[in-house]
Amino acid sequence: MAKRSAEEEVEVWDDDVITMTLEGEKVIVKEMINKEDESESESHPYAFHVSGPRNVSSPNWRDLINSSWKDANYKRTVIACFIQAIYLLELDRQENRKEENALAPKWWIPFKYRLVETLIDERDGSIFGAILEWDRAAALADLVFIRPSGAPRAVLALRGTLLKGPTMRRDIEDDLRFLAWESLKGSVRFSCAMQALKSLVGKFGSNNVCIAGHSLGAGFALQVGKSLAKEGIYVEAHLFNPPSVSLAMSLRNIGEKAGFVWKRFKSMLPSGSEAQTSSEEIATKPFQFGSLKQWVPHLYINNSDYICCSYTDPDEAQNKNQADKENAKPSNGQVAAKLFLSSKGKQKFLEAHGIEQWWSDNLELQMALNSSRLISQQLKSLYSLPPTSRQTAAKPLKS
C-alpha cells in the first residue's frame, strides 16, 4: 500500500475534521463562530463604544426632574447617533450581521428607543431610513416612568449617500437628481418618507414627532418637512450637512445677477416709467414672512463642507448686517431657520461632511437665527400660499 505524502495526510485529516464537525459538533462550531462575530463587532470602528459619544448619559430618573432633552447639545448628539444607526442598519444588511452581532442597535438602545420600522428602497432593497420610537418598557426598567420632556415620541431618521455595496448606484442617482433639479420629489424615497412621516403625525401628533437626516438624507428630510409645512403640519426637523449645490440654483443665481445688472443699466437711462419701476421694485422686494406660524428647521453646517456651505451665504436683500452671533435677532422678529455653524476652522472634506463630528466632544458651534439667501429660497413658497389653503397643525388621533 502506497504511503500518502504529508500534504495528502493533512488534506484528508482536514476533510475528516470538516465531516466530523458537520455531523457531530455543529452546535459547538456555531457557538465559536458567534463568539468570533461578537468579538469582531465589539472591536469594529463603528461600534458605539469605539466611535460614539463619550460624555452622554442614558436617560435615568433624574430626567424626570431636569430633562437632558431640553439641552440642545444633548438633543443634537442623540439625533446624530440615530442617523448613524441608519447607516449601520444598511451596513449590517450588506454584511449579513445577525441580531446578536449587529452594530446598529447599540446606537439607539442607550437612549431608550427601539426600532419600529425600516424604510426600504424598492429599487435595490437597501435601507435608507427607519422609525425609532420611545421604548417605554426599557425606560421603566431604569425607573424612568415617563418620557422626558423634549424627547420625541418618534423619530424618522434618514441616512445619506453610502459609497459601498449595491446601494451606491441608487444613492448617487438621487444625488444627481438633486444636483440637476434641486428637488428629490421624483424619488421613491421621497414618497416613502412622506408616507411614513404622515403616519407618525397621525398617530402621535406633529409636536411629538421629529424628522432628521444627514447629507442626502437631510435633503429628503428638508423637502418632506417642507411639503408637510405647506399643509400646515409643522414637524421638528434636524438637518445635518444638507446639500446646497445644484445646477438649478446656479442658473437661478446667474439669472438674478443678470436681472440686477439690467436694472442698474435701466436706472442710468435718461427717461423711464415710474410706474414700471414701482412694479419692478415690488416684484424684487425682499421676502418677508409676515405673522404666520412658521416651520423652523434646525440646520447644522460646516463651512469646510462644499456640499452644504452655500447655506451660509448672506441674503443681501434682507439684512446685510445680520451677524452669526449667539444673540443675533432676525429682522422684524422673524426666523427662517436655526443655523448652527461648526467653528473649528479649516478641515478636510471628509471630516467636515461626516456625521460623527456632530457628537464630537470638541465640537465648537455658533448659533444664528439666520435668513440666508438659500434658506429664503427654500422656504419662501411656504408663506406665499393663499390663506384658505393653510391648515392648523395636526393633532394626535384619540384612541
Coordinates of C-alpha atoms in Angstrom, one line a residue:
M1 CA 0.0 0.0 0.0
A2 CA 1.4 3.3 -1.1
K3 CA 2.3 5.8 1.6
R4 CA 0.5 9.2 1.4
S5 CA 2.5 12.3 1.4
A6 CA 2.4 14.8 4.3
E7 CA 0.3 17.2 2.3
E8 CA -2.2 14.4 1.4
E9 CA -2.5 13.3 5.1
V10 CA -3.1 16.9 6.2
E11 CA -5.7 17.3 3.5
V12 CA -7.5 14.1 4.4
W13 CA -7.3 15.0 8.1
D14 CA -8.8 18.4 7.4
D15 CA -11.6 16.7 5.4
D16 CA -12.2 14.3 8.4
V17 CA -12.5 17.2 10.8
I18 CA -14.9 19.0 8.5
T19 CA -17.0 15.9 8.2
M20 CA -17.0 15.3 11.9
T21 CA -17.8 18.9 12.5
L22 CA -20.8 18.8 10.3
E23 CA -22.1 15.6 11.8
G24 CA -21.2 15.8 15.5
E25 CA -20.1 19.3 16.6
K26 CA -22.3 21.6 14.6
V27 CA -23.6 23.5 17.6
I28 CA -20.1 23.9 19.2
V29 CA -18.7 25.4 16.0
K30 CA -21.7 27.6 15.6
E31 CA -21.1 29.0 19.1
M32 CA -17.5 29.6 18.3
I33 CA -18.4 31.5 15.2
N34 CA -20.9 33.6 17.1
K35 CA -18.3 34.4 19.7
E36 CA -15.9 35.4 16.9
D37 CA -18.6 37.6 15.3
E38 CA -19.3 39.2 18.7
S39 CA -15.7 39.9 19.3
E40 CA -15.4 41.4 15.8
S41 CA -18.4 43.7 16.3
E42 CA -17.0 44.8 19.7
S43 CA -13.8 46.0 18.1
H44 CA -15.4 47.3 14.9
P45 CA -14.5 51.0 14.2
Y46 CA -18.3 51.8 14.0
A47 CA -19.1 50.1 17.3
F48 CA -20.9 52.6 19.6
H49 CA -18.3 52.3 22.4
V50 CA -15.5 52.8 19.9
S51 CA -16.7 55.8 17.9
G52 CA -19.8 57.0 19.7
P53 CA -20.1 60.0 22.1
R54 CA -18.2 59.8 25.3
N55 CA -20.0 62.1 27.7
V56 CA -23.6 61.4 27.0
S57 CA -25.6 59.7 29.7
S58 CA -28.6 57.4 29.2
P59 CA -32.0 58.6 30.4
N60 CA -32.5 58.0 34.1
W61 CA -34.8 59.1 37.0
R62 CA -33.1 62.5 37.1
D63 CA -34.6 63.3 33.7
L64 CA -38.0 63.4 35.5
I65 CA -36.8 66.5 37.3
N66 CA -34.5 68.1 34.7
S67 CA -34.7 66.5 31.3
S68 CA -31.5 66.1 29.3
W69 CA -33.5 66.5 26.1
K70 CA -34.0 70.2 26.9
D71 CA -30.3 70.7 26.3
A72 CA -29.8 71.5 22.6
N73 CA -26.3 69.8 22.6
Y74 CA -27.8 66.6 24.1
K75 CA -30.6 66.6 21.5
R76 CA -28.2 67.2 18.6
T77 CA -25.9 64.4 19.8
V78 CA -28.6 61.8 20.2
I79 CA -30.3 62.6 16.9
A80 CA -26.9 62.4 15.1
C81 CA -26.5 59.0 16.7
F82 CA -29.8 57.9 15.4
I83 CA -28.8 58.8 11.9
Q84 CA -25.5 56.9 12.3
A85 CA -27.7 53.9 13.2
I86 CA -29.4 54.1 9.8
Y87 CA -26.1 53.9 8.0
L88 CA -25.2 50.9 10.1
L89 CA -28.6 49.2 9.5
E90 CA -27.7 49.1 5.8
L91 CA -24.1 48.0 6.5
D92 CA -25.4 45.3 8.8
R93 CA -27.7 44.1 6.0
Q94 CA -24.9 44.2 3.4
E95 CA -22.5 42.3 5.6
N96 CA -25.2 39.7 6.8
R97 CA -24.9 40.5 10.5
K98 CA -27.4 38.9 12.7
E99 CA -29.2 40.4 15.7
E100 CA -26.6 39.2 18.2
N101 CA -23.7 40.9 16.5
A102 CA -25.4 43.8 14.7
L103 CA -23.8 47.3 15.1
A104 CA -26.9 49.5 14.6
P105 CA -29.0 48.7 17.7
K106 CA -26.2 50.0 20.0
W107 CA -26.7 53.5 18.7
W108 CA -30.4 53.8 19.9
I109 CA -30.7 51.4 22.8
P110 CA -28.7 53.6 25.3
F111 CA -31.2 56.4 24.8
K112 CA -34.3 54.2 25.4
Y113 CA -35.5 54.0 21.8
R114 CA -36.5 51.0 19.8
L115 CA -36.6 50.2 16.1
V116 CA -40.2 50.1 14.8
E117 CA -39.9 50.1 11.0
T118 CA -37.2 50.3 8.4
L119 CA -37.7 52.3 5.1
I120 CA -36.7 50.2 2.1
D121 CA -35.8 51.4 -1.3
E122 CA -37.8 49.2 -3.6
R123 CA -35.2 49.7 -6.4
D124 CA -32.4 47.7 -4.7
G125 CA -33.8 46.6 -1.3
S126 CA -31.5 48.9 0.6
I127 CA -32.4 50.5 4.0
F128 CA -32.3 54.3 3.7
G129 CA -34.3 55.3 6.8
A130 CA -36.0 54.0 9.9
I131 CA -38.6 54.9 12.5
L132 CA -37.4 54.9 16.1
E133 CA -39.9 55.2 19.0
W134 CA -39.6 55.8 22.7
D135 CA -39.1 52.4 24.4
R136 CA -41.3 52.6 27.4
A137 CA -40.5 49.1 28.7
A138 CA -36.7 49.8 28.6
A139 CA -37.3 53.1 30.3
L140 CA -39.3 51.6 33.1
A141 CA -36.6 49.1 33.7
D142 CA -34.3 52.0 34.7
L143 CA -37.1 53.7 36.7
V144 CA -37.8 56.3 34.0
F145 CA -41.6 56.3 34.4
I146 CA -42.5 58.9 31.8
R147 CA -40.9 60.2 28.7
P148 CA -38.5 63.1 29.5
S149 CA -39.7 66.5 28.5
G150 CA -38.4 67.4 25.0
A151 CA -37.8 63.8 23.9
P152 CA -39.8 63.0 20.7
R153 CA -42.2 60.1 20.8
A154 CA -40.9 59.0 17.4
V155 CA -38.0 59.9 15.1
L156 CA -37.9 59.4 11.4
A157 CA -34.1 59.2 10.6
L158 CA -32.7 59.2 7.0
R159 CA -29.1 58.4 6.0
G160 CA -27.1 60.0 3.3
T161 CA -25.0 58.5 0.4
L162 CA -23.3 55.3 1.2
L163 CA -20.4 54.6 -1.2
K164 CA -20.4 50.9 -0.6
G165 CA -22.2 47.9 -2.0
P166 CA -25.2 47.8 -4.3
T167 CA -27.0 50.8 -2.7
M168 CA -24.3 53.2 -4.1
R169 CA -25.9 53.3 -7.5
R170 CA -29.3 54.4 -6.2
D171 CA -27.8 56.9 -3.7
I172 CA -25.8 58.6 -6.4
E173 CA -28.8 58.6 -8.7
D174 CA -30.7 60.7 -6.1
D175 CA -27.6 62.9 -5.6
L176 CA -27.6 63.6 -9.3
R177 CA -31.4 64.2 -9.2
F178 CA -30.8 67.0 -6.6
L179 CA -27.8 68.3 -8.4
A180 CA -29.8 68.7 -11.7
W181 CA -33.2 69.8 -10.4
E182 CA -32.8 70.8 -6.7
S183 CA -35.7 68.5 -6.0
L184 CA -36.0 64.9 -4.7
K185 CA -39.7 64.6 -5.2
G186 CA -39.3 62.2 -8.1
S187 CA -37.5 59.6 -6.0
V188 CA -39.3 56.6 -4.5
R189 CA -37.6 57.5 -1.2
F190 CA -39.4 60.9 -1.0
S191 CA -42.8 59.3 -1.3
C192 CA -41.9 56.5 1.2
A193 CA -40.5 59.0 3.7
M194 CA -43.6 61.3 3.3
Q195 CA -46.0 58.4 3.9
A196 CA -44.0 57.3 7.0
L197 CA -44.0 60.9 8.5
K198 CA -47.7 61.4 7.8
S199 CA -48.4 58.2 9.5
L200 CA -46.4 59.2 12.6
V201 CA -48.1 62.6 12.8
G202 CA -51.5 61.0 12.6
K203 CA -50.5 58.6 15.4
F204 CA -48.7 60.8 17.8
G205 CA -49.3 64.4 16.7
S206 CA -46.9 66.8 15.0
N207 CA -45.5 68.1 18.3
N208 CA -44.3 64.6 19.3
V209 CA -42.6 63.7 16.0
C210 CA -39.1 64.6 14.7
I211 CA -37.5 64.1 11.2
A212 CA -33.8 64.1 10.8
G213 CA -31.3 63.4 8.1
H214 CA -27.6 63.7 7.0
S215 CA -26.3 64.8 3.6
L216 CA -28.7 63.3 1.0
G217 CA -31.0 62.2 3.9
A218 CA -31.1 65.8 5.1
G219 CA -32.2 66.9 1.6
F220 CA -35.1 64.4 1.8
A221 CA -35.9 65.5 5.3
L222 CA -36.0 69.2 4.3
Q223 CA -38.3 68.6 1.3
V224 CA -40.6 66.2 3.2
G225 CA -40.8 68.6 6.1
K226 CA -41.4 71.5 3.8
S227 CA -44.2 69.6 2.0
L228 CA -46.0 68.9 5.3
A229 CA -45.5 72.5 6.4
K230 CA -47.4 73.6 3.3
E231 CA -50.3 71.7 4.6
G232 CA -50.0 73.4 8.0
I233 CA -48.3 70.5 9.7
Y234 CA -45.1 71.6 11.5
V235 CA -42.7 68.8 12.5
E236 CA -39.4 69.4 14.2
A237 CA -36.5 68.9 11.8
H238 CA -32.8 68.4 12.3
L239 CA -30.7 68.6 9.1
F240 CA -27.0 67.7 9.2
N241 CA -24.9 68.8 6.2
P242 CA -27.9 69.3 3.9
P243 CA -27.0 69.6 0.2
S244 CA -26.9 73.2 -1.1
V245 CA -25.2 72.9 -4.5
S246 CA -27.3 72.3 -7.6
L247 CA -27.3 73.2 -11.3
A248 CA -30.8 74.7 -11.0
M249 CA -29.6 77.0 -8.1
S250 CA -26.5 78.1 -10.1
L251 CA -28.7 79.0 -13.1
R252 CA -31.1 80.9 -10.9
N253 CA -28.2 82.9 -9.3
I254 CA -26.9 83.7 -12.8
G255 CA -30.4 84.9 -13.7
E256 CA -30.6 87.1 -10.6
K257 CA -27.3 88.7 -11.3
A258 CA -28.3 89.4 -14.9
G259 CA -31.5 90.9 -13.7
F260 CA -29.6 93.1 -11.2
V261 CA -27.2 94.3 -14.0
W262 CA -30.2 95.0 -16.3
K263 CA -31.9 97.0 -13.6
R264 CA -28.8 99.1 -12.9
F265 CA -28.5 99.7 -16.6
K266 CA -32.1 100.9 -16.9
S267 CA -31.7 103.2 -13.9
M268 CA -29.0 105.1 -15.8
L269 CA -31.2 105.7 -18.8
P270 CA -32.4 109.4 -19.2
S271 CA -36.1 108.5 -19.1
G272 CA -38.4 105.8 -17.8
S273 CA -41.8 105.0 -16.5
E274 CA -42.1 105.5 -12.7
A275 CA -45.0 103.0 -12.6
Q276 CA -42.9 100.3 -14.3
T277 CA -40.1 100.9 -11.8
S278 CA -42.5 100.7 -8.9
S279 CA -43.8 97.4 -10.1
E280 CA -40.3 96.0 -10.5
E281 CA -39.5 97.1 -7.0
I282 CA -42.5 95.2 -5.7
A283 CA -41.5 92.1 -7.7
T284 CA -38.0 92.1 -6.3
K285 CA -38.9 93.2 -2.8
P286 CA -37.1 91.0 -0.2
F287 CA -39.1 88.1 1.1
Q288 CA -40.9 88.8 4.4
F289 CA -42.5 86.1 6.3
G290 CA -45.4 88.0 7.9
S291 CA -47.1 86.9 11.1
L292 CA -47.8 83.3 10.1
K293 CA -46.8 80.4 12.2
Q294 CA -43.5 79.2 10.7
W295 CA -41.7 75.9 10.2
V296 CA -38.3 76.4 11.6
P297 CA -35.9 73.6 10.7
H298 CA -32.5 73.2 12.5
L299 CA -29.6 73.2 10.1
Y300 CA -26.1 72.0 11.1
I301 CA -23.5 73.4 8.7
N302 CA -19.7 73.2 8.3
N303 CA -18.2 75.8 6.2
S304 CA -15.4 73.5 5.1
D305 CA -18.0 71.2 3.5
Y306 CA -18.6 72.4 0.0
I307 CA -21.8 70.3 -0.2
C308 CA -23.6 72.4 2.4
C309 CA -21.6 75.6 2.8
S310 CA -23.9 77.7 0.5
Y311 CA -26.4 77.9 3.3
T312 CA -24.2 80.4 5.0
D313 CA -24.3 82.9 2.1
P314 CA -26.0 86.1 3.4
D315 CA -29.2 87.3 1.9
E316 CA -28.1 90.8 1.0
A317 CA -31.6 91.8 0.0
Q318 CA -32.8 91.3 3.6
N319 CA -30.2 92.2 6.1
K320 CA -26.5 92.8 5.2
N321 CA -25.5 93.4 8.8
Q322 CA -27.1 90.3 10.3
A323 CA -24.2 88.5 12.1
D324 CA -23.8 84.9 13.1
K325 CA -23.8 85.5 16.9
E326 CA -25.5 83.6 19.6
N327 CA -27.8 86.5 20.5
A328 CA -28.4 87.6 16.9
K329 CA -32.0 88.7 16.3
P330 CA -33.7 88.4 12.9
S331 CA -35.3 91.4 11.2
N332 CA -38.9 92.0 12.0
G333 CA -38.8 89.3 14.7
Q334 CA -38.9 86.6 12.0
V335 CA -36.8 83.4 11.7
A336 CA -36.3 81.4 8.6
A337 CA -34.2 78.6 10.2
K338 CA -31.9 77.9 13.2
L339 CA -28.5 77.6 11.7
F340 CA -25.7 76.0 13.7
L341 CA -22.2 76.6 12.3
S342 CA -19.1 74.4 13.1
S343 CA -16.4 76.9 14.0
K344 CA -13.3 74.6 14.1
G345 CA -11.7 76.4 11.2
K346 CA -10.5 74.7 8.0
Q347 CA -11.0 70.9 7.8
K348 CA -10.6 68.2 5.2
F349 CA -13.8 67.5 3.3
L350 CA -14.5 64.0 4.7
E351 CA -14.1 65.3 8.2
A352 CA -16.3 68.4 7.5
H353 CA -19.0 66.3 5.9
G354 CA -19.1 63.4 8.4
I355 CA -22.0 62.8 10.7
E356 CA -19.6 61.9 13.6
Q357 CA -18.5 65.5 14.0
W358 CA -21.9 66.4 15.4
W359 CA -21.4 64.3 18.6
S360 CA -17.7 65.2 19.0
D361 CA -16.6 66.3 22.4
N362 CA -14.5 69.2 21.0
L363 CA -17.2 70.5 18.7
E364 CA -17.5 74.3 18.7
L365 CA -20.8 75.7 17.4
Q366 CA -22.1 79.2 16.7
M367 CA -25.8 79.6 16.5
A368 CA -27.5 82.2 14.4
L369 CA -31.2 82.9 13.7
N370 CA -30.4 83.0 10.1
S371 CA -32.3 84.1 7.0
S372 CA -29.7 83.4 4.3
R373 CA -30.4 83.7 0.6
L374 CA -30.6 79.9 0.1
I375 CA -32.9 79.4 3.2
S376 CA -35.2 82.1 1.9
Q377 CA -35.3 80.4 -1.5
Q378 CA -36.0 77.0 0.1
L379 CA -38.8 78.3 2.4
K380 CA -40.3 81.2 0.5
S381 CA -43.1 79.0 -1.0
L382 CA -44.4 78.1 2.5
Y383 CA -45.5 81.7 3.1
S384 CA -46.8 82.6 -0.4
L385 CA -49.9 80.3 -0.2
P386 CA -53.4 81.7 -0.3
P387 CA -54.9 81.9 3.3
T388 CA -57.7 79.4 2.5
S389 CA -55.1 76.7 1.8
R390 CA -53.4 76.9 5.2
Q391 CA -54.5 74.4 7.8
T392 CA -53.9 74.1 11.5
A393 CA -51.2 71.8 12.8
A394 CA -52.2 68.2 13.0
K395 CA -53.2 66.8 16.4
P396 CA -52.9 63.2 17.6
L397 CA -55.8 60.9 17.0
K398 CA -57.8 59.9 20.0
S399 CA -57.7 56.3 20.9

